[in-house]
GROMACS .gro file of C-alpha atoms in nm:
model
  461
    1UNK     CA    1   0.000   0.000   0.000
    2UNK     CA    2   0.122   0.349  -0.088
    3UNK     CA    3   0.007   0.653   0.101
    4UNK     CA    4  -0.052   0.829  -0.228
    5UNK     CA    5  -0.426   0.885  -0.261
    6UNK     CA    6  -0.615   0.737  -0.554
    7UNK     CA    7  -0.601   1.015  -0.812
    8UNK     CA    8  -0.971   0.963  -0.888
    9UNK     CA    9  -1.068   1.032  -0.527
   10UNK     CA   10  -1.211   1.369  -0.435
   11UNK     CA   11  -1.035   1.538  -0.144
   12UNK     CA   12  -1.198   1.812   0.060
   13UNK     CA   13  -1.050   2.109   0.242
   14UNK     CA   14  -1.183   1.947   0.558
   15UNK     CA   15  -0.948   1.655   0.495
   16UNK     CA   16  -0.647   1.878   0.441
   17UNK     CA   17  -0.696   2.127   0.726
   18UNK     CA   18  -0.784   1.978   1.062
   19UNK     CA   19  -0.765   2.129   1.407
   20UNK     CA   20  -0.583   1.911   1.657
   21UNK     CA   21  -0.298   1.900   1.905
   22UNK     CA   22   0.079   1.887   1.871
   23UNK     CA   23   0.345   1.789   1.825
   24UNK     CA   24   0.288   1.575   1.513
   25UNK     CA   25   0.000   1.505   1.279
   26UNK     CA   26   0.143   1.168   1.172
   27UNK     CA   27   0.275   1.064   1.514
   28UNK     CA   28   0.021   1.223   1.748
   29UNK     CA   29  -0.305   1.308   1.569
   30UNK     CA   30  -0.307   0.999   1.342
   31UNK     CA   31  -0.233   0.746   1.619
   32UNK     CA   32  -0.496   0.905   1.843
   33UNK     CA   33  -0.754   0.868   1.567
   34UNK     CA   34  -0.645   0.510   1.497
   35UNK     CA   35  -0.676   0.413   1.864
   36UNK     CA   36  -1.018   0.574   1.887
   37UNK     CA   37  -1.132   0.403   1.566
   38UNK     CA   38  -1.017   0.066   1.696
   39UNK     CA   39  -1.200   0.105   2.026
   40UNK     CA   40  -1.516   0.219   1.850
   41UNK     CA   41  -1.503  -0.093   1.630
   42UNK     CA   42  -1.500  -0.340   1.921
   43UNK     CA   43  -1.820  -0.547   1.955
   44UNK     CA   44  -1.801  -0.552   2.335
   45UNK     CA   45  -1.592  -0.427   2.624
   46UNK     CA   46  -1.259  -0.614   2.610
   47UNK     CA   47  -1.076  -0.758   2.906
   48UNK     CA   48  -0.745  -0.637   2.763
   49UNK     CA   49  -0.615  -0.423   2.475
   50UNK     CA   50  -0.266  -0.383   2.338
   51UNK     CA   51  -0.104  -0.150   2.088
   52UNK     CA   52   0.221  -0.222   1.903
   53UNK     CA   53   0.404   0.060   1.726
   54UNK     CA   54   0.629  -0.001   1.425
   55UNK     CA   55   0.873   0.187   1.205
   56UNK     CA   56   0.900   0.560   1.258
   57UNK     CA   57   0.625   0.552   1.521
   58UNK     CA   58   0.840   0.324   1.734
   59UNK     CA   59   1.171   0.497   1.666
   60UNK     CA   60   1.056   0.853   1.735
   61UNK     CA   61   0.722   0.795   1.901
   62UNK     CA   62   0.817   0.900   2.253
   63UNK     CA   63   0.957   1.229   2.126
   64UNK     CA   64   0.641   1.285   1.922
   65UNK     CA   65   0.407   1.199   2.214
   66UNK     CA   66   0.274   0.893   2.031
   67UNK     CA   67   0.245   0.709   2.363
   68UNK     CA   68   0.025   0.986   2.504
   69UNK     CA   69  -0.181   0.993   2.183
   70UNK     CA   70  -0.250   0.620   2.201
   71UNK     CA   71  -0.364   0.642   2.564
   72UNK     CA   72  -0.593   0.934   2.483
   73UNK     CA   73  -0.740   0.766   2.175
   74UNK     CA   74  -0.799   0.437   2.355
   75UNK     CA   75  -0.983   0.634   2.623
   76UNK     CA   76  -1.219   0.795   2.373
   77UNK     CA   77  -1.060   1.138   2.323
   78UNK     CA   78  -1.046   1.310   1.985
   79UNK     CA   79  -0.760   1.536   1.868
   80UNK     CA   80  -0.998   1.818   1.780
   81UNK     CA   81  -1.186   1.800   2.110
   82UNK     CA   82  -0.940   1.721   2.389
   83UNK     CA   83  -0.833   2.019   2.601
   84UNK     CA   84  -0.453   2.050   2.570
   85UNK     CA   85  -0.435   2.191   2.923
   86UNK     CA   86  -0.612   1.881   3.060
   87UNK     CA   87  -0.398   1.619   2.889
   88UNK     CA   88  -0.137   1.584   3.164
   89UNK     CA   89  -0.412   1.522   3.420
   90UNK     CA   90  -0.587   1.267   3.197
   91UNK     CA   91  -0.264   1.078   3.134
   92UNK     CA   92  -0.172   1.092   3.501
   93UNK     CA   93  -0.502   0.932   3.597
   94UNK     CA   94  -0.467   0.656   3.334
   95UNK     CA   95  -0.117   0.570   3.449
   96UNK     CA   96  -0.192   0.592   3.819
   97UNK     CA   97  -0.507   0.378   3.798
   98UNK     CA   98  -0.378   0.136   3.533
   99UNK     CA   99  -0.695   0.149   3.328
  100UNK     CA  100  -0.856   0.318   3.029
  101UNK     CA  101  -1.216   0.422   2.986
  102UNK     CA  102  -1.435   0.219   2.752
  103UNK     CA  103  -1.729   0.405   2.604
  104UNK     CA  104  -1.935   0.593   2.857
  105UNK     CA  105  -1.861   0.576   3.228
  106UNK     CA  106  -2.150   0.330   3.265
  107UNK     CA  107  -1.987   0.087   3.021
  108UNK     CA  108  -1.685   0.043   3.245
  109UNK     CA  109  -1.308   0.039   3.231
  110UNK     CA  110  -1.039  -0.178   3.077
  111UNK     CA  111  -0.716  -0.265   3.262
  112UNK     CA  112  -0.414  -0.117   3.086
  113UNK     CA  113  -0.050  -0.149   3.189
  114UNK     CA  114   0.156   0.079   2.971
  115UNK     CA  115   0.479  -0.120   3.012
  116UNK     CA  116   0.324  -0.434   2.860
  117UNK     CA  117   0.023  -0.309   2.665
  118UNK     CA  118   0.197  -0.034   2.467
  119UNK     CA  119   0.488  -0.193   2.283
  120UNK     CA  120   0.750  -0.005   2.079
  121UNK     CA  121   0.878  -0.250   1.816
  122UNK     CA  122   1.209  -0.072   1.763
  123UNK     CA  123   1.358  -0.147   1.422
  124UNK     CA  124   1.055  -0.348   1.304
  125UNK     CA  125   0.846  -0.223   1.014
  126UNK     CA  126   0.507  -0.327   0.883
  127UNK     CA  127   0.527  -0.378   0.510
  128UNK     CA  128   0.276  -0.120   0.392
  129UNK     CA  129   0.403   0.201   0.555
  130UNK     CA  130   0.663   0.327   0.799
  131UNK     CA  131   0.398   0.461   1.038
  132UNK     CA  132   0.235   0.132   1.134
  133UNK     CA  133   0.023   0.034   1.436
  134UNK     CA  134  -0.125  -0.297   1.542
  135UNK     CA  135  -0.408  -0.308   1.793
  136UNK     CA  136  -0.528  -0.626   1.964
  137UNK     CA  137  -0.825  -0.688   2.196
  138UNK     CA  138  -0.916  -0.992   2.402
  139UNK     CA  139  -1.264  -1.065   2.536
  140UNK     CA  140  -1.401  -1.235   2.848
  141UNK     CA  141  -1.626  -1.474   2.653
  142UNK     CA  142  -1.328  -1.649   2.496
  143UNK     CA  143  -1.392  -1.536   2.138
  144UNK     CA  144  -1.096  -1.495   1.905
  145UNK     CA  145  -0.891  -1.182   1.977
  146UNK     CA  146  -0.959  -0.894   1.742
  147UNK     CA  147  -0.645  -0.764   1.565
  148UNK     CA  148  -0.635  -0.460   1.338
  149UNK     CA  149  -0.351  -0.274   1.164
  150UNK     CA  150  -0.362   0.097   1.089
  151UNK     CA  151  -0.126   0.334   0.910
  152UNK     CA  152  -0.080   0.702   0.981
  153UNK     CA  153  -0.006   0.835   0.634
  154UNK     CA  154   0.051   1.204   0.709
  155UNK     CA  155  -0.154   1.508   0.797
  156UNK     CA  156  -0.348   1.313   1.060
  157UNK     CA  157  -0.502   1.080   0.800
  158UNK     CA  158  -0.528   0.711   0.889
  159UNK     CA  159  -0.584   0.410   0.665
  160UNK     CA  160  -0.677   0.059   0.782
  161UNK     CA  161  -0.446  -0.231   0.717
  162UNK     CA  162  -0.685  -0.377   0.464
  163UNK     CA  163  -0.609  -0.067   0.254
  164UNK     CA  164  -0.976   0.016   0.225
  165UNK     CA  165  -1.044   0.358   0.080
  166UNK     CA  166  -1.083   0.628   0.340
  167UNK     CA  167  -1.453   0.723   0.319
  168UNK     CA  168  -1.364   1.082   0.404
  169UNK     CA  169  -1.179   1.105   0.073
  170UNK     CA  170  -1.498   1.087  -0.127
  171UNK     CA  171  -1.443   0.813  -0.384
  172UNK     CA  172  -1.810   0.839  -0.481
  173UNK     CA  173  -1.823   1.219  -0.482
  174UNK     CA  174  -1.871   1.388  -0.819
  175UNK     CA  175  -1.714   1.732  -0.840
  176UNK     CA  176  -1.799   1.986  -1.111
  177UNK     CA  177  -1.433   2.076  -1.174
  178UNK     CA  178  -1.219   1.772  -1.085
  179UNK     CA  179  -0.843   1.786  -1.126
  180UNK     CA  180  -0.562   1.549  -1.030
  181UNK     CA  181  -0.265   1.737  -1.171
  182UNK     CA  182  -0.144   2.091  -1.206
  183UNK     CA  183  -0.204   2.072  -1.580
  184UNK     CA  184  -0.565   1.963  -1.526
  185UNK     CA  185  -0.611   2.238  -1.266
  186UNK     CA  186  -0.495   2.502  -1.514
  187UNK     CA  187  -0.707   2.351  -1.791
  188UNK     CA  188  -1.019   2.362  -1.572
  189UNK     CA  189  -0.949   2.726  -1.494
  190UNK     CA  190  -0.890   2.809  -1.860
  191UNK     CA  191  -1.208   2.635  -1.977
  192UNK     CA  192  -1.431   2.782  -1.706
  193UNK     CA  193  -1.271   3.121  -1.664
  194UNK     CA  194  -1.258   3.059  -1.289
  195UNK     CA  195  -0.976   3.119  -1.043
  196UNK     CA  196  -0.817   2.824  -0.867
  197UNK     CA  197  -0.983   2.928  -0.542
  198UNK     CA  198  -1.325   2.935  -0.707
  199UNK     CA  199  -1.266   2.592  -0.864
  200UNK     CA  200  -1.203   2.450  -0.519
  201UNK     CA  201  -1.498   2.634  -0.365
  202UNK     CA  202  -1.732   2.500  -0.634
  203UNK     CA  203  -1.592   2.149  -0.585
  204UNK     CA  204  -1.657   2.173  -0.211
  205UNK     CA  205  -2.023   2.209  -0.302
  206UNK     CA  206  -2.026   1.835  -0.363
  207UNK     CA  207  -2.014   1.795   0.017
  208UNK     CA  208  -2.183   2.104   0.164
  209UNK     CA  209  -2.320   2.452   0.097
  210UNK     CA  210  -2.091   2.745   0.023
  211UNK     CA  211  -2.188   2.904   0.355
  212UNK     CA  212  -2.085   2.588   0.540
  213UNK     CA  213  -1.752   2.573   0.358
  214UNK     CA  214  -1.685   2.938   0.435
  215UNK     CA  215  -1.771   2.879   0.800
  216UNK     CA  216  -1.521   2.592   0.809
  217UNK     CA  217  -1.252   2.807   0.648
  218UNK     CA  218  -1.320   3.081   0.903
  219UNK     CA  219  -1.278   2.831   1.186
  220UNK     CA  220  -0.941   2.727   1.042
  221UNK     CA  221  -0.832   3.090   1.002
  222UNK     CA  222  -0.934   3.166   1.360
  223UNK     CA  223  -0.754   2.857   1.492
  224UNK     CA  224  -0.439   2.956   1.305
  225UNK     CA  225  -0.456   3.304   1.453
  226UNK     CA  226  -0.519   3.166   1.801
  227UNK     CA  227  -0.212   2.943   1.777
  228UNK     CA  228   0.000   3.247   1.691
  229UNK     CA  229  -0.150   3.455   1.970
  230UNK     CA  230  -0.103   3.187   2.234
  231UNK     CA  231   0.250   3.114   2.116
  232UNK     CA  232   0.339   3.482   2.157
  233UNK     CA  233   0.225   3.479   2.521
  234UNK     CA  234   0.401   3.166   2.646
  235UNK     CA  235   0.753   3.131   2.780
  236UNK     CA  236   0.974   2.872   2.950
  237UNK     CA  237   1.119   2.540   2.835
  238UNK     CA  238   0.957   2.308   2.584
  239UNK     CA  239   0.892   1.952   2.706
  240UNK     CA  240   1.110   1.659   2.605
  241UNK     CA  241   1.451   1.698   2.765
  242UNK     CA  242   1.637   1.908   2.507
  243UNK     CA  243   1.577   2.216   2.723
  244UNK     CA  244   1.475   2.423   2.422
  245UNK     CA  245   1.359   2.761   2.546
  246UNK     CA  246   1.062   2.936   2.390
  247UNK     CA  247   1.174   3.249   2.207
  248UNK     CA  248   0.856   3.391   2.054
  249UNK     CA  249   0.748   3.606   2.348
  250UNK     CA  250   1.086   3.776   2.390
  251UNK     CA  251   1.120   3.838   2.015
  252UNK     CA  252   0.766   3.975   2.005
  253UNK     CA  253   0.840   4.220   2.286
  254UNK     CA  254   1.150   4.341   2.104
  255UNK     CA  255   0.982   4.378   1.765
  256UNK     CA  256   0.694   4.578   1.912
  257UNK     CA  257   0.945   4.842   2.017
  258UNK     CA  258   1.071   4.870   1.657
  259UNK     CA  259   0.739   4.910   1.476
  260UNK     CA  260   0.802   5.276   1.392
  261UNK     CA  261   1.108   5.175   1.187
  262UNK     CA  262   0.942   4.894   0.991
  263UNK     CA  263   1.145   4.790   0.686
  264UNK     CA  264   1.182   4.475   0.473
  265UNK     CA  265   1.414   4.311   0.724
  266UNK     CA  266   1.173   4.375   1.011
  267UNK     CA  267   0.881   4.241   0.808
  268UNK     CA  268   1.062   3.912   0.758
  269UNK     CA  269   1.141   3.907   1.129
  270UNK     CA  270   0.770   3.934   1.197
  271UNK     CA  271   0.693   3.652   0.954
  272UNK     CA  272   0.955   3.431   1.120
  273UNK     CA  273   0.807   3.520   1.458
  274UNK     CA  274   0.458   3.411   1.352
  275UNK     CA  275   0.587   3.072   1.238
  276UNK     CA  276   0.804   3.037   1.549
  277UNK     CA  277   0.506   3.103   1.777
  278UNK     CA  278   0.293   2.834   1.610
  279UNK     CA  279   0.560   2.568   1.611
  280UNK     CA  280   0.657   2.632   1.971
  281UNK     CA  281   0.290   2.578   2.053
  282UNK     CA  282   0.295   2.259   1.847
  283UNK     CA  283   0.608   2.133   2.022
  284UNK     CA  284   0.440   2.196   2.356
  285UNK     CA  285   0.134   1.989   2.258
  286UNK     CA  286  -0.089   2.292   2.205
  287UNK     CA  287  -0.374   2.330   1.959
  288UNK     CA  288  -0.269   2.393   1.598
  289UNK     CA  289  -0.400   2.334   1.248
  290UNK     CA  290  -0.250   2.057   1.037
  291UNK     CA  291  -0.150   2.256   0.731
  292UNK     CA  292  -0.086   2.012   0.582
  293UNK     CA  293   0.090   1.853   0.884
  294UNK     CA  294   0.170   1.953   1.241
  295UNK     CA  295   0.544   1.954   1.179
  296UNK     CA  296   0.483   2.220   0.914
  297UNK     CA  297   0.195   2.390   1.097
  298UNK     CA  298   0.361   2.731   1.117
  299UNK     CA  299   0.420   2.806   0.749
  300UNK     CA  300   0.067   2.878   0.626
  301UNK     CA  301  -0.042   3.075   0.937
  302UNK     CA  302   0.272   3.288   0.916
  303UNK     CA  303   0.221   3.373   0.548
  304UNK     CA  304  -0.152   3.426   0.605
  305UNK     CA  305  -0.068   3.662   0.890
  306UNK     CA  306   0.179   3.841   0.661
  307UNK     CA  307  -0.106   3.899   0.416
  308UNK     CA  308  -0.337   4.023   0.691
  309UNK     CA  309  -0.086   4.259   0.846
  310UNK     CA  310   0.129   4.386   0.562
  311UNK     CA  311  -0.080   4.372   0.243
  312UNK     CA  312  -0.310   4.672   0.190
  313UNK     CA  313  -0.675   4.578   0.145
  314UNK     CA  314  -0.645   4.238   0.311
  315UNK     CA  315  -0.979   4.104   0.433
  316UNK     CA  316  -1.155   3.784   0.538
  317UNK     CA  317  -1.256   3.701   0.183
  318UNK     CA  318  -0.892   3.721   0.080
  319UNK     CA  319  -0.797   3.490   0.366
  320UNK     CA  320  -1.050   3.235   0.238
  321UNK     CA  321  -0.903   3.267  -0.114
  322UNK     CA  322  -0.559   3.208   0.035
  323UNK     CA  323  -0.667   2.882   0.201
  324UNK     CA  324  -0.870   2.756  -0.095
  325UNK     CA  325  -0.579   2.814  -0.332
  326UNK     CA  326  -0.330   2.655  -0.094
  327UNK     CA  327  -0.565   2.358  -0.059
  328UNK     CA  328  -0.571   2.304  -0.436
  329UNK     CA  329  -0.194   2.261  -0.432
  330UNK     CA  330  -0.207   2.042  -0.121
  331UNK     CA  331  -0.452   1.810  -0.295
  332UNK     CA  332  -0.200   1.751  -0.574
  333UNK     CA  333   0.078   1.652  -0.334
  334UNK     CA  334  -0.153   1.411  -0.152
  335UNK     CA  335  -0.269   1.255  -0.478
  336UNK     CA  336   0.060   1.243  -0.668
  337UNK     CA  337   0.319   1.199  -0.392
  338UNK     CA  338   0.284   1.213  -0.013
  339UNK     CA  339   0.283   1.461   0.275
  340UNK     CA  340   0.434   1.206   0.515
  341UNK     CA  341   0.786   1.281   0.635
  342UNK     CA  342   0.826   0.909   0.705
  343UNK     CA  343   0.804   0.860   0.327
  344UNK     CA  344   0.928   1.188   0.179
  345UNK     CA  345   1.144   1.350   0.445
  346UNK     CA  346   1.075   1.710   0.543
  347UNK     CA  347   1.033   1.809   0.178
  348UNK     CA  348   0.693   1.640   0.216
  349UNK     CA  349   0.603   1.859   0.512
  350UNK     CA  350   0.770   2.201   0.521
  351UNK     CA  351   0.836   2.178   0.146
  352UNK     CA  352   0.470   2.112   0.069
  353UNK     CA  353   0.356   2.380   0.315
  354UNK     CA  354   0.591   2.629   0.148
  355UNK     CA  355   0.450   2.539  -0.194
  356UNK     CA  356   0.093   2.574  -0.071
  357UNK     CA  357   0.158   2.905   0.103
  358UNK     CA  358   0.336   3.048  -0.202
  359UNK     CA  359   0.032   2.965  -0.415
  360UNK     CA  360  -0.208   3.115  -0.164
  361UNK     CA  361  -0.013   3.438  -0.135
  362UNK     CA  362   0.028   3.472  -0.512
  363UNK     CA  363  -0.351   3.438  -0.542
  364UNK     CA  364  -0.437   3.713  -0.293
  365UNK     CA  365  -0.175   3.940  -0.447
  366UNK     CA  366  -0.367   3.922  -0.775
  367UNK     CA  367  -0.176   3.650  -0.956
  368UNK     CA  368  -0.319   3.462  -1.252
  369UNK     CA  369  -0.373   3.088  -1.231
  370UNK     CA  370  -0.050   3.038  -1.424
  371UNK     CA  371   0.144   3.263  -1.186
  372UNK     CA  372  -0.006   3.079  -0.887
  373UNK     CA  373   0.102   2.743  -1.030
  374UNK     CA  374   0.449   2.888  -1.087
  375UNK     CA  375   0.468   3.014  -0.726
  376UNK     CA  376   0.378   2.668  -0.598
  377UNK     CA  377   0.646   2.512  -0.818
  378UNK     CA  378   0.912   2.755  -0.698
  379UNK     CA  379   0.817   2.691  -0.337
  380UNK     CA  380   0.887   2.320  -0.372
  381UNK     CA  381   1.175   2.335  -0.616
  382UNK     CA  382   1.397   2.490  -0.351
  383UNK     CA  383   1.297   2.244  -0.081
  384UNK     CA  384   1.376   1.929  -0.280
  385UNK     CA  385   1.584   1.682  -0.081
  386UNK     CA  386   1.499   1.833   0.258
  387UNK     CA  387   1.550   1.559   0.517
  388UNK     CA  388   1.361   1.490   0.838
  389UNK     CA  389   1.613   1.429   1.116
  390UNK     CA  390   1.466   1.561   1.442
  391UNK     CA  391   1.708   1.556   1.734
  392UNK     CA  392   1.581   1.325   2.005
  393UNK     CA  393   1.275   1.244   1.798
  394UNK     CA  394   1.126   1.575   1.911
  395UNK     CA  395   0.950   1.818   1.678
  396UNK     CA  396   1.182   2.097   1.793
  397UNK     CA  397   1.528   2.100   1.634
  398UNK     CA  398   1.542   2.173   1.343
  399UNK     CA  399   1.164   2.167   1.296
  400UNK     CA  400   1.067   2.494   1.466
  401UNK     CA  401   1.319   2.713   1.283
  402UNK     CA  402   1.261   2.522   0.961
  403UNK     CA  403   0.905   2.657   0.956
  404UNK     CA  404   1.037   3.012   0.971
  405UNK     CA  405   1.255   2.938   0.668
  406UNK     CA  406   0.961   2.783   0.484
  407UNK     CA  407   0.740   3.086   0.546
  408UNK     CA  408   0.998   3.339   0.425
  409UNK     CA  409   1.077   3.122   0.124
  410UNK     CA  410   0.705   3.102   0.036
  411UNK     CA  411   0.676   3.481   0.029
  412UNK     CA  412   0.986   3.504  -0.187
  413UNK     CA  413   0.844   3.241  -0.426
  414UNK     CA  414   0.513   3.425  -0.461
  415UNK     CA  415   0.671   3.760  -0.546
  416UNK     CA  416   0.919   3.596  -0.782
  417UNK     CA  417   0.635   3.427  -0.970
  418UNK     CA  418   0.442   3.754  -0.994
  419UNK     CA  419   0.738   3.913  -1.174
  420UNK     CA  420   0.676   3.679  -1.468
  421UNK     CA  421   0.378   3.602  -1.689
  422UNK     CA  422   0.327   3.247  -1.564
  423UNK     CA  423   0.540   3.079  -1.828
  424UNK     CA  424   0.822   2.872  -1.681
  425UNK     CA  425   1.029   2.566  -1.765
  426UNK     CA  426   0.964   2.339  -1.465
  427UNK     CA  427   0.595   2.262  -1.413
  428UNK     CA  428   0.432   2.200  -1.077
  429UNK     CA  429   0.359   1.843  -1.187
  430UNK     CA  430   0.727   1.790  -1.269
  431UNK     CA  431   0.844   1.917  -0.933
  432UNK     CA  432   0.587   1.703  -0.747
  433UNK     CA  433   0.706   1.396  -0.935
  434UNK     CA  434   1.065   1.491  -0.859
  435UNK     CA  435   0.981   1.521  -0.492
  436UNK     CA  436   0.821   1.176  -0.499
  437UNK     CA  437   1.122   1.019  -0.666
  438UNK     CA  438   1.360   1.197  -0.430
  439UNK     CA  439   1.163   1.076  -0.130
  440UNK     CA  440   1.169   0.718  -0.252
  441UNK     CA  441   1.544   0.738  -0.312
  442UNK     CA  442   1.615   0.901   0.024
  443UNK     CA  443   1.764   0.665   0.283
  444UNK     CA  444   1.521   0.576   0.560
  445UNK     CA  445   1.754   0.717   0.824
  446UNK     CA  446   1.669   1.064   0.692
  447UNK     CA  447   1.293   1.010   0.701
  448UNK     CA  448   1.166   1.077   1.053
  449UNK     CA  449   1.356   0.795   1.220
  450UNK     CA  450   1.614   1.008   1.405
  451UNK     CA  451   1.878   0.760   1.284
  452UNK     CA  452   2.073   1.006   1.068
  453UNK     CA  453   2.162   1.367   1.006
  454UNK     CA  454   2.140   1.615   1.291
  455UNK     CA  455   1.978   1.353   1.509
  456UNK     CA  456   2.306   1.161   1.537
  457UNK     CA  457   2.561   1.436   1.482
  458UNK     CA  458   2.440   1.665   1.761
  459UNK     CA  459   2.491   1.549   2.118
  460UNK     CA  460   2.170   1.580   2.318
  461UNK     CA  461   2.194   1.787   2.631
   0.00000   0.00000   0.00000
């Protein structure tokens, strides 16, 4: 099984942008959803459950809070609903009492000993995908144990081991303007006279009304803003043992004193600050938007905030256009390659986010469809080969700063594309295919395993 989505499947903006908790969409949000799905599928209350983690989930799971995510999911919590401030208390109760909740309080509890019932299969991989999980449940009536495999394929999306289509991906949905490549996207725009954002908005009508789609986009925009705002207020050390100190609040205080002398350098400092604030929140397990992943959650909010703050005439409608256009590009990466760092390295996370953000910004700056496609191509072209080698398995170094680089690079890509007429040599489709090939050729030690790169060449403190 490949994590590349069937190119005939319709993907919605609600699949691409989801509100959850940090630090990782593939290692935290996905496993939580898988554990919850498994428990919801059980025919009766089990006498015991076990989860085995494989591949990248085992190798870097503790640094990505995969263990916490599994406990929360098994206990019925959802990434979009759990209160980040309550998680430590919930986990403390589970570990102290040695049990997880099954269904409602009236349905009872299931004994759970983390040392034996949550197993990290270090160095073992399931065949289908690096982010593999195996859940088992035993029952008091002596029936055969129930065993299910799940794969966290990036962006919080989960597929079952039987490789059944994800129903959320809309295999039976008929869209008025379907596209599975950049060329098809441009052709649809040319034939209809519609912008890329409008193509996506019309396609979303296959699932819901325009008002409902706009309300969803507004909730994403507000969540992105909230993650910036909260990140700017917090201080202290990030969890995990590296003793990484939050910097966003101190930088924010300094930049506020320099607002009267705002120049290009200061603007880029602000953009970097916005991304830094989001990814410090993500590293701390706070609430962020997968865009398209948690590890790259700071890029789109930072560029969106740049538009809001520094582009004259910015408004909520423009912010929706930004997200719809970015989503169109994100769909292509999901269909034609992957947004999983365990498959593609960080080019599949920060690289994709940079490409999406460049497209979104080019759109709200008045770019044509061809210029938007060019901006997306430039955004990825200069992230090709980017590895994922988090020190200590934590989404901190180099992940937090890498988002600041991705945001600045996206703005550069958008303005560079707007200087041309949309004609360029390397197409978006070509760069996506190149990213896919590069990811497949990349050694596994550079793909979210913490077995190579900075993860082994920097001594942990």
